[in-house]
PDB file of C-alpha atoms in Angstrom:
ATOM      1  CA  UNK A   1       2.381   6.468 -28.146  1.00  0.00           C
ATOM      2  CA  UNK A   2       4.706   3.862 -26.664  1.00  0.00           C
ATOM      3  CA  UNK A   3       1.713   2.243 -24.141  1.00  0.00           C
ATOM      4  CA  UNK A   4      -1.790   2.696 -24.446  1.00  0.00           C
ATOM      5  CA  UNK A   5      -4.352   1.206 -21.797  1.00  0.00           C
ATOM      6  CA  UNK A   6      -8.051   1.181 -23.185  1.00  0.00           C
ATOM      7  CA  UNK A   7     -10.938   0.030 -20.960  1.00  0.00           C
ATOM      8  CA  UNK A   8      -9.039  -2.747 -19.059  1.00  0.00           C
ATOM      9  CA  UNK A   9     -10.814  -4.639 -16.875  1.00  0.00           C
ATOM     10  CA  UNK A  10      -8.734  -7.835 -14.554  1.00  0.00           C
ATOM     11  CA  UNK A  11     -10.323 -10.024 -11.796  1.00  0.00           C
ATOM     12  CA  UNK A  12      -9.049 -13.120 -10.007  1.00  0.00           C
ATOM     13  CA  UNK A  13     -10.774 -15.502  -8.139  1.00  0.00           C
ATOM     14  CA  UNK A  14     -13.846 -13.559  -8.904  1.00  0.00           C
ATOM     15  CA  UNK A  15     -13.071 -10.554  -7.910  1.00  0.00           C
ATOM     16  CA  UNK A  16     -12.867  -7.419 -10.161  1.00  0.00           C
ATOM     17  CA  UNK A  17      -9.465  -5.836  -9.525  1.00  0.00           C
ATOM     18  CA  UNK A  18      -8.551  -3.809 -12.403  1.00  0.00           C
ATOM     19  CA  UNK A  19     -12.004  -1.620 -13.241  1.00  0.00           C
ATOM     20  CA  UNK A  20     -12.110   0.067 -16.655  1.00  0.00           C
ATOM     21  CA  UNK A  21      -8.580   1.415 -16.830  1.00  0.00           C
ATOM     22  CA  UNK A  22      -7.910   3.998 -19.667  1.00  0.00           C
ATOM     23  CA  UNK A  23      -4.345   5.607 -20.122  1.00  0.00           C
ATOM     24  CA  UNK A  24      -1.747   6.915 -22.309  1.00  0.00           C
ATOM     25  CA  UNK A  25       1.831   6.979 -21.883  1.00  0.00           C
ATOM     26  CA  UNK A  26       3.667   8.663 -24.408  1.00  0.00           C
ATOM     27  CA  UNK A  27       7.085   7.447 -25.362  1.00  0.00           C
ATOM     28  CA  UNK A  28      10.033   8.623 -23.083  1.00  0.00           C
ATOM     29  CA  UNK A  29       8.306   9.834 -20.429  1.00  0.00           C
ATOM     30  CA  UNK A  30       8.068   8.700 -16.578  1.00  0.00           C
ATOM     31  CA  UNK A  31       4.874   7.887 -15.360  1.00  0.00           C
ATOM     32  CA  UNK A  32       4.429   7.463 -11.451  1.00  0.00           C
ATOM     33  CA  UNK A  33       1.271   5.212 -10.870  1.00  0.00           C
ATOM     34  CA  UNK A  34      -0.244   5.441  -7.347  1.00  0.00           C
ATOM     35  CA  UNK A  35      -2.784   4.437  -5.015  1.00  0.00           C
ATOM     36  CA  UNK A  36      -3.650   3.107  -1.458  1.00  0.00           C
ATOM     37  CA  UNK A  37      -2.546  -0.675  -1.078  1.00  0.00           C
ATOM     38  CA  UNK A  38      -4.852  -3.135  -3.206  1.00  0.00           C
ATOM     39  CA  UNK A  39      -5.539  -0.524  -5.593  1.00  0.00           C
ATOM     40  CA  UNK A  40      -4.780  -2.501  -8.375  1.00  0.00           C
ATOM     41  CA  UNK A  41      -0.947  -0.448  -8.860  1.00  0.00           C
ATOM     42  CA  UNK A  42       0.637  -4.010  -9.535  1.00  0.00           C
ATOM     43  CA  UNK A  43      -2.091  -5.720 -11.315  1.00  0.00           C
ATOM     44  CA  UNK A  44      -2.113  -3.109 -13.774  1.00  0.00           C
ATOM     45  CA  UNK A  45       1.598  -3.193 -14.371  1.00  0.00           C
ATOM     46  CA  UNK A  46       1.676  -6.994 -14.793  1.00  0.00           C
ATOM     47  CA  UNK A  47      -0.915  -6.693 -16.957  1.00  0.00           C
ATOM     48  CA  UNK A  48       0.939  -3.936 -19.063  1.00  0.00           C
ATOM     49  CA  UNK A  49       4.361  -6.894 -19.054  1.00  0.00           C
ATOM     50  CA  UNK A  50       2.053  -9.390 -20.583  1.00  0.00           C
ATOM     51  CA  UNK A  51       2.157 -11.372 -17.279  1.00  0.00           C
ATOM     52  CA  UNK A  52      -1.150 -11.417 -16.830  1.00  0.00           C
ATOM     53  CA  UNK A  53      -3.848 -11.495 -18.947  1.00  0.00           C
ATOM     54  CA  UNK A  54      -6.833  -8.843 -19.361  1.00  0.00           C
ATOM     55  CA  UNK A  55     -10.146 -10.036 -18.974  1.00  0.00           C
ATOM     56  CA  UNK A  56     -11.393  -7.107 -21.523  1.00  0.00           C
ATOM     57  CA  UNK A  57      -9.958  -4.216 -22.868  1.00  0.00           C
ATOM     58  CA  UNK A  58      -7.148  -3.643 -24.931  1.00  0.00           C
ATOM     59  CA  UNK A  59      -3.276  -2.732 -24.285  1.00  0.00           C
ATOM     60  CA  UNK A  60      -0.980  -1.627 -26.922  1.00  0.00           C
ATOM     61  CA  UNK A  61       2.831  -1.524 -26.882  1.00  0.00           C
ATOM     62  CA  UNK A  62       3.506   0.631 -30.019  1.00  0.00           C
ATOM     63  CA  UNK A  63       1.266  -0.060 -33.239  1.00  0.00           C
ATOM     64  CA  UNK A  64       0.956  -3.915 -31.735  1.00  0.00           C
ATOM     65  CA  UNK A  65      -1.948  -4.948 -29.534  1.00  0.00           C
ATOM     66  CA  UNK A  66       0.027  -7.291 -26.484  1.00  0.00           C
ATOM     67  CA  UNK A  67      -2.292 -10.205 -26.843  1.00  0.00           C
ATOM     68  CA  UNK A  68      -1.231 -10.879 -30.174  1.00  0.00           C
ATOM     69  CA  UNK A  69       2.674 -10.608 -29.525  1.00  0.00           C
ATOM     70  CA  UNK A  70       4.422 -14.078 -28.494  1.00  0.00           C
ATOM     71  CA  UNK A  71       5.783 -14.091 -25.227  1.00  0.00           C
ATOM     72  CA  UNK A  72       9.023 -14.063 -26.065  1.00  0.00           C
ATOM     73  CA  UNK A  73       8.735 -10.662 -27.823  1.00  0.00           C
ATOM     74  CA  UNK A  74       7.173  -8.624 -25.316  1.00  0.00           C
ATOM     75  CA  UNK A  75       9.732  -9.897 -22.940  1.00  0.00           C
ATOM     76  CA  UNK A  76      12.806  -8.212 -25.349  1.00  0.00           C
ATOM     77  CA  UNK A  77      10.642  -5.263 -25.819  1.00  0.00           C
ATOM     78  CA  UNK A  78       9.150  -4.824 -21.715  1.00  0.00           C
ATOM     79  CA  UNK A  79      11.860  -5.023 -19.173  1.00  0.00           C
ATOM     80  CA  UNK A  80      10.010  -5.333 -15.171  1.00  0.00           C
ATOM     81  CA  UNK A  81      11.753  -4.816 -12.108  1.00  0.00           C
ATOM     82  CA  UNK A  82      10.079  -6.258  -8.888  1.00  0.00           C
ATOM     83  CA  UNK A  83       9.814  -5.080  -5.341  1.00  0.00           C
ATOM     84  CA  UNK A  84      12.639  -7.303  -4.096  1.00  0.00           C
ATOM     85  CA  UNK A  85      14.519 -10.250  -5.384  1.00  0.00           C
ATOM     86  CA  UNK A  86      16.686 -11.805  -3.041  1.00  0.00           C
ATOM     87  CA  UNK A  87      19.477 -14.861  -3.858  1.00  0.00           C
ATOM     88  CA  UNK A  88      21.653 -17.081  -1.920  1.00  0.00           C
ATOM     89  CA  UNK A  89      23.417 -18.346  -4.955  1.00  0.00           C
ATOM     90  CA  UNK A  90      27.391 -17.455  -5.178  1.00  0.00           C
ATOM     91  CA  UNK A  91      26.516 -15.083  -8.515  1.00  0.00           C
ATOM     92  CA  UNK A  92      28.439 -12.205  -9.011  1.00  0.00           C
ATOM     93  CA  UNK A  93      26.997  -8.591 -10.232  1.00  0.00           C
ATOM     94  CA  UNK A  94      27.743  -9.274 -14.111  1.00  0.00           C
ATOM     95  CA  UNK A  95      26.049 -13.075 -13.628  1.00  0.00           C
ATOM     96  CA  UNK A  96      23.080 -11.047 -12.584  1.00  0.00           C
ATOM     97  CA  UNK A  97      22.792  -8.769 -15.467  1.00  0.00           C
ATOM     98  CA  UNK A  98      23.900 -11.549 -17.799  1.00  0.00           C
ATOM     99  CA  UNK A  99      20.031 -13.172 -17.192  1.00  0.00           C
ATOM    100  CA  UNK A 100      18.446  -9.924 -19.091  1.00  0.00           C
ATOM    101  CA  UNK A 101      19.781 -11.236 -22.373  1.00  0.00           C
ATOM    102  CA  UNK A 102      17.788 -14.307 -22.021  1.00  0.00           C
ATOM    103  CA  UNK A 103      14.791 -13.126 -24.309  1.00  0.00           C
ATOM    104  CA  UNK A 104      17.252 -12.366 -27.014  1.00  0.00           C
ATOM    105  CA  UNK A 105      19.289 -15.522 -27.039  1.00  0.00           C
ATOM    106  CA  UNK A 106      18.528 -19.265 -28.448  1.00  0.00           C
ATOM    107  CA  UNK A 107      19.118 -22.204 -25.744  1.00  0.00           C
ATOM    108  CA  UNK A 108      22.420 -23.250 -27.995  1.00  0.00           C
ATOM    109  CA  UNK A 109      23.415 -19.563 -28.988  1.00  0.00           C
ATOM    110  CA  UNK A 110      26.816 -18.670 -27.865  1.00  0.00           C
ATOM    111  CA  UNK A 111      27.187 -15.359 -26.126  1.00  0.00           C
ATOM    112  CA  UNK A 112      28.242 -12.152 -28.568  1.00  0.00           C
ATOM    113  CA  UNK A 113      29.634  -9.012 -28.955  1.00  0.00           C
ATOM    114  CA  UNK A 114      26.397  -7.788 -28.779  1.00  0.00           C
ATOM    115  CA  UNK A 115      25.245  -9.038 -25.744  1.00  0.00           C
ATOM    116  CA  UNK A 116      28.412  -8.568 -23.799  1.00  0.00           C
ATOM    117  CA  UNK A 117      28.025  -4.275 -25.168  1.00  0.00           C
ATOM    118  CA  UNK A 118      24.673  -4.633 -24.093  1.00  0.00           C
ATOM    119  CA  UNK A 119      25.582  -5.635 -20.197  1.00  0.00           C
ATOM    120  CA  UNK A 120      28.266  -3.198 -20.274  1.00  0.00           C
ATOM    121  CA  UNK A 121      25.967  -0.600 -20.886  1.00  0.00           C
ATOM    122  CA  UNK A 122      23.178  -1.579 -18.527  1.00  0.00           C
ATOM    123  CA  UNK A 123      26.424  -1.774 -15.916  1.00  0.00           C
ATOM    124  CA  UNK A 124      27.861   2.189 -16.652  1.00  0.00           C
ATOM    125  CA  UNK A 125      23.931   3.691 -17.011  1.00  0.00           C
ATOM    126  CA  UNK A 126      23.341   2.328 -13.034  1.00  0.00           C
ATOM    127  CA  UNK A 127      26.614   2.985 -12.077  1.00  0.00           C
ATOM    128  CA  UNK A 128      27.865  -0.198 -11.293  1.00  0.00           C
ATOM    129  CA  UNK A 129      30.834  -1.137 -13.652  1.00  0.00           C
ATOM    130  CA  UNK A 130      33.459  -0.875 -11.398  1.00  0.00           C
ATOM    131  CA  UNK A 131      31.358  -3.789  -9.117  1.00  0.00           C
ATOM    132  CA  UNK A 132      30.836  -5.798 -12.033  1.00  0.00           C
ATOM    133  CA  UNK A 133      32.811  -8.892 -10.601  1.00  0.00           C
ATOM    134  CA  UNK A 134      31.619  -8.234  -6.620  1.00  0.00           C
ATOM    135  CA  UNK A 135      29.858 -10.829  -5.426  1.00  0.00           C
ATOM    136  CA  UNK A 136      25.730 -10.061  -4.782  1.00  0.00           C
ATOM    137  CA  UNK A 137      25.101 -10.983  -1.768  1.00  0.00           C
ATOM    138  CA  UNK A 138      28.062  -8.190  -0.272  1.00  0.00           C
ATOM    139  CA  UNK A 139      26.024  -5.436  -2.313  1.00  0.00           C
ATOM    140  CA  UNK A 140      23.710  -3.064  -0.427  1.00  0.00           C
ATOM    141  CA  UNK A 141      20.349  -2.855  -0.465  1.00  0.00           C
ATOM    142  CA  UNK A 142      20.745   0.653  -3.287  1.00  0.00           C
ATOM    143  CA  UNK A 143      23.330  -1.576  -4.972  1.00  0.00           C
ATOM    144  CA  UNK A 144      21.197  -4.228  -5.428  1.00  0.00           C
ATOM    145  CA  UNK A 145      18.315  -2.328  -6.983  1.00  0.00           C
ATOM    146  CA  UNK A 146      20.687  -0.864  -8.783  1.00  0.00           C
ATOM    147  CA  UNK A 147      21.720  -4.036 -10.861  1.00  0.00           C
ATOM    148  CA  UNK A 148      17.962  -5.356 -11.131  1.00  0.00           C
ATOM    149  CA  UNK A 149      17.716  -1.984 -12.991  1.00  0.00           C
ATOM    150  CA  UNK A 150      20.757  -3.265 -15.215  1.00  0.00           C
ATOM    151  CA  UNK A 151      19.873  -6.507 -15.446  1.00  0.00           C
ATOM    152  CA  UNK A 152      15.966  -4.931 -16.938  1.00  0.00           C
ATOM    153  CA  UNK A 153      18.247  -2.547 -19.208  1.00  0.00           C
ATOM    154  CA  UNK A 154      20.472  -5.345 -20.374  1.00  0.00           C
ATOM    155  CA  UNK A 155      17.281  -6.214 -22.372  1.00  0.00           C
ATOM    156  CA  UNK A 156      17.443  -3.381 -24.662  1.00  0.00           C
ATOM    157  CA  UNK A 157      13.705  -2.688 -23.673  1.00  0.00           C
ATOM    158  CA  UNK A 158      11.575   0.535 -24.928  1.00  0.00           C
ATOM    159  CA  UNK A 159       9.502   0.102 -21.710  1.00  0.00           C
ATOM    160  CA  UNK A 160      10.869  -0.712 -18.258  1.00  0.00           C
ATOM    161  CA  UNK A 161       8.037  -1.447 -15.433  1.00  0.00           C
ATOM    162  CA  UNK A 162       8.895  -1.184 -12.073  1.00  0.00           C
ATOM    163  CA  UNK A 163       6.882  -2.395  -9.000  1.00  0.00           C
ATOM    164  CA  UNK A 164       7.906  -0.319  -5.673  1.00  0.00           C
ATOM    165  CA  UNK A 165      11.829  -0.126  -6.266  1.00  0.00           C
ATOM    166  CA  UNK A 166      12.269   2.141  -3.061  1.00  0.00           C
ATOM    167  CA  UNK A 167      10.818   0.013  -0.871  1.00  0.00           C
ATOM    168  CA  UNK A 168      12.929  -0.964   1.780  1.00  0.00           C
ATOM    169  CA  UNK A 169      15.757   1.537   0.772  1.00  0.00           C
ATOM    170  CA  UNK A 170      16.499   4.624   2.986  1.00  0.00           C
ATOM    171  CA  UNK A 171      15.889   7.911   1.546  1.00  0.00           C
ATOM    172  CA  UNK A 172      19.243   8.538   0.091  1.00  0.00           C
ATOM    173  CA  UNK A 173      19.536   5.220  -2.084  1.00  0.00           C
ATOM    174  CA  UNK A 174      15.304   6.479  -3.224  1.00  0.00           C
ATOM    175  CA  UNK A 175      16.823   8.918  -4.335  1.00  0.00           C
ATOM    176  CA  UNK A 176      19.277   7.980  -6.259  1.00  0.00           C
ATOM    177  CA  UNK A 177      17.019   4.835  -7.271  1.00  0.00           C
ATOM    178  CA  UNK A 178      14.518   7.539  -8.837  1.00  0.00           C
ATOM    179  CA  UNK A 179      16.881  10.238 -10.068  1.00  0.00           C
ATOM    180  CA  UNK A 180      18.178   7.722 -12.319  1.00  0.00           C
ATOM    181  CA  UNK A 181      15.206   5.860 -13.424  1.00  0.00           C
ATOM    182  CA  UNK A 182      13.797   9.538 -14.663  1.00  0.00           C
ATOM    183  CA  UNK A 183      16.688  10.029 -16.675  1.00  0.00           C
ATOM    184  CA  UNK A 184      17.150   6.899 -18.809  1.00  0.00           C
ATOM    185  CA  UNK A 185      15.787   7.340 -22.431  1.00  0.00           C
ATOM    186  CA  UNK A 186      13.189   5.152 -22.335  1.00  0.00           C
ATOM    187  CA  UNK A 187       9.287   4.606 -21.097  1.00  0.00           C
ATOM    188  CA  UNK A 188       8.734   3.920 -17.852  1.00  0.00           C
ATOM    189  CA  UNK A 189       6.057   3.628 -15.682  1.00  0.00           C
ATOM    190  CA  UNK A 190       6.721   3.566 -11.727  1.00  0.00           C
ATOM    191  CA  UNK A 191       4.573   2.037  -8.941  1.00  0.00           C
ATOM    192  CA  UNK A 192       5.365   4.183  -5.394  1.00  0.00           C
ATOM    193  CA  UNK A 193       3.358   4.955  -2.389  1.00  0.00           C
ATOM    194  CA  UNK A 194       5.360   8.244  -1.596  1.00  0.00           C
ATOM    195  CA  UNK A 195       3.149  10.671  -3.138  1.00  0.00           C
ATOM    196  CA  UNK A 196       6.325  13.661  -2.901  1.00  0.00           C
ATOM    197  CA  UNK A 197       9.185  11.436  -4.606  1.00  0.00           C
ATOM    198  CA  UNK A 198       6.225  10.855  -7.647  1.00  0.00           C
ATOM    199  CA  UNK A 199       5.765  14.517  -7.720  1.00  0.00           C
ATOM    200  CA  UNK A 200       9.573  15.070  -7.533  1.00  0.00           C
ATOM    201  CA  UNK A 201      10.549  12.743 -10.255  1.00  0.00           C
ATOM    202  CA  UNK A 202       7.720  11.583 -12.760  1.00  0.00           C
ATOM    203  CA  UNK A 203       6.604  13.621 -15.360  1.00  0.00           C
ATOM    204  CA  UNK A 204       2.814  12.153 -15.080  1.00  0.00           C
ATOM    205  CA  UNK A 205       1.136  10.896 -12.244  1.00  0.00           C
ATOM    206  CA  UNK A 206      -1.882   8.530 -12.250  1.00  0.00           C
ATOM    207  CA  UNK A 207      -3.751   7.806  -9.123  1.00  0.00           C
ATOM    208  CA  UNK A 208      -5.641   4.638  -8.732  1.00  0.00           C
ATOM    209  CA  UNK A 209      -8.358   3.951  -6.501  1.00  0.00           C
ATOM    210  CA  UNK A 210     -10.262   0.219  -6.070  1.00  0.00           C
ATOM    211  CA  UNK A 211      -8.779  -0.639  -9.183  1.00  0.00           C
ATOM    212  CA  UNK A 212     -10.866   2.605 -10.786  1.00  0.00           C
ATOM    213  CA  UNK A 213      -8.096   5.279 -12.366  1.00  0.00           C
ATOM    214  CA  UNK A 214      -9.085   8.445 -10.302  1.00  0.00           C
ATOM    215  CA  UNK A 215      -6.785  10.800 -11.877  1.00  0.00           C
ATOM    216  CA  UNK A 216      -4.032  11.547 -14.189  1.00  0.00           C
ATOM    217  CA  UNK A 217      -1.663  14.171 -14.982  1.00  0.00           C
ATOM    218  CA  UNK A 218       1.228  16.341 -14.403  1.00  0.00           C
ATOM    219  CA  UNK A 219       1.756  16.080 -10.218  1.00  0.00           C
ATOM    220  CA  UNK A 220       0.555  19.832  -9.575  1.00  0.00           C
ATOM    221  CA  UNK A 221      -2.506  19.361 -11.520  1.00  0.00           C
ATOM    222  CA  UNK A 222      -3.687  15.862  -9.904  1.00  0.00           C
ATOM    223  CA  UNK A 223      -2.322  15.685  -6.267  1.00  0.00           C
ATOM    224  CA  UNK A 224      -4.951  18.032  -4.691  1.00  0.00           C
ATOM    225  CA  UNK A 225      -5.577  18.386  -1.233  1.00  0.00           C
ATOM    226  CA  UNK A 226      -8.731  17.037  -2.047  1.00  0.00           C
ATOM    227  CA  UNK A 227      -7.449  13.710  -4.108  1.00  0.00           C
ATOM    228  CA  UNK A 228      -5.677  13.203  -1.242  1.00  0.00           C
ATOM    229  CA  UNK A 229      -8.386  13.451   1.418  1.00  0.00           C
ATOM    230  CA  UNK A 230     -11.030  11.510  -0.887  1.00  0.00           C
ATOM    231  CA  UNK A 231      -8.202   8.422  -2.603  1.00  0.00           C
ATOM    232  CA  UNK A 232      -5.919   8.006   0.103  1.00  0.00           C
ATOM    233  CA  UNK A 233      -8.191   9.490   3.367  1.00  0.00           C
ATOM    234  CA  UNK A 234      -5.512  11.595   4.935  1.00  0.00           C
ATOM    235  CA  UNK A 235      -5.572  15.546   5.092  1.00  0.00           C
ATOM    236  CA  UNK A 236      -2.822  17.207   3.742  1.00  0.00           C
ATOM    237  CA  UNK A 237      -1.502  21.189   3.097  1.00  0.00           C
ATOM    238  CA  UNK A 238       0.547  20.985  -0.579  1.00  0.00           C
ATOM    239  CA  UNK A 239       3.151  24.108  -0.729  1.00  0.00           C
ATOM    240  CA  UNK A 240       6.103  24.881  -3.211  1.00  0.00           C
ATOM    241  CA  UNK A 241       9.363  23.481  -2.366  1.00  0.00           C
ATOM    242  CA  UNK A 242      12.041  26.561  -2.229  1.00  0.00           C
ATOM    243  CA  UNK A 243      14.597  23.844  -3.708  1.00  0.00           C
ATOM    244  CA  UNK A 244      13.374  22.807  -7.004  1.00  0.00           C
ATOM    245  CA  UNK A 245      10.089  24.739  -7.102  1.00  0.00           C
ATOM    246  CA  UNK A 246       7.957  22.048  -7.501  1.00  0.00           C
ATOM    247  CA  UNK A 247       4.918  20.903  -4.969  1.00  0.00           C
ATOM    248  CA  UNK A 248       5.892  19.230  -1.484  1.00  0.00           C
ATOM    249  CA  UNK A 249       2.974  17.965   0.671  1.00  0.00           C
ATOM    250  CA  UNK A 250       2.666  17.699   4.147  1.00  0.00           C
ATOM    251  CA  UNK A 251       0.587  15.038   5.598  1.00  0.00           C
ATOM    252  CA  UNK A 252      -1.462  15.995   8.697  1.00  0.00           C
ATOM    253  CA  UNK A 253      -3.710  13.325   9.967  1.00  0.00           C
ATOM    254  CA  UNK A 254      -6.017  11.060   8.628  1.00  0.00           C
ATOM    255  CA  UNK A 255      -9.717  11.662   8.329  1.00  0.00           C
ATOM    256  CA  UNK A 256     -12.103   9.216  10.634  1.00  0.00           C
TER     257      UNK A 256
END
């Protein structure tokens, strides 16, 4: 198992956030986790980086339990891709990607072979070699998500967390954002609040609701019409997309 989650609890300020969280994600899978806002979707991933820390429970990344593992370690082994990052700096796309070696390199070590294969890499698997020396700030929004993906694969990670990457994209660059992040041959576990492009590209969905994990499974088994109406409190009518036969939902109003 690459991450497992066992009876995780989180608060802050008080407050329980993260209630009791169990779940397993086996290793090279996509796991779509979501949930109403404040559901606890990004406490639970930071949580799962090592960023914060659990107030009980237990999370393991392989055989090693995280609270053991020095910082440094879980950053070469966890790679996590916010909602946004924005930059005024004068950095071109390679600069960028350059930063995800930073868990793997001393203060005085001089850059290698090794890492400059390993940006190379992270560059071709988003698509974005041929931009490598563009400037950031002329990028589009896609284009930028794209090398924050490259810049979390320039770690050499087994497990790559990412918080909303389709917000603020239009459908064509989700797309793309998702198609991409299901095919890389690694763990990953994906935060979205579109309930179809979850069904469409992870192979596991888990549904959180006030920080409680509701459900979890493959999308046809856990996005009911009924999850819907009781975690998120809109009706819906689920049918069978003619396109790529899996389940498309139709949202119809929301229940008073």
């Amino acid at each position: 198992m690459s991450i497992s989650i066992s009876d995780v609890h989180w608060a802050t300020s008080g407050v329980l956030v993260v209630k009791g969280v169990s779940l397993e994600v086996p290793t090279g899978q996509t796991l779509g986790l979501i949930g109403p806002n404040g559901s606890g979707k990004s406490s639970l991933l930071r949580l799962i980086g090592g960023l914060r820390k659990v107030k009980s429970g237990v999370i393991t990344l392989g055989d090693t339990r995280i609270e053991t593992m020095p910082r440094r370690d879980i950053a070469k082994r966890v790679a996590f891709v916010e909602q946004q990052a924005t930059t005024e700096t004068q950095v071109t796309v390679t600069e960028v990607v350059r930063l995800g070696r930073t868990p793997h390199r001393g203060p005085l070590a001089p850059w290698s072979t090794v890492d400059e294969e390993a940006v190379d890499n992270a560059l071709r698997q988003v698509g974005m070699i041929g931009k490598s020396r563009q400037l950031w700030h002329t990028l589009s929004g896609g284009e930028r998500q794209r090398v924050h993906i490259a810049r979390a694969l320039a770690q050499t990670p087994s497990e790559l967390l990412l918080d909303e990457p389709t917000n603020h994209l239009d459908i064509q660059h989700q797309l793309e954002i998702l198609s991409l992040v299901s095919k890389l041959p690694i763990t990953s576990i994906v935060a979205l609040h579109d309930l179809n492009l979850a069904a469409m590209f992870c192979d596991r969905i888990a549904v959180l609701s006030q920080g409680r994990l509701a459900a979890v499974g493959p999308a046809d088994e856990v996005l009911t019409e009924e999850l819907i109406a009781d975690v998120f409190g809109v009706r819906a009518h689920i049918e069978r997309s003619p396109h790529h036969g899996r389940q498309h939902i139709h949202f119809l109003d929301c229940i008073s």
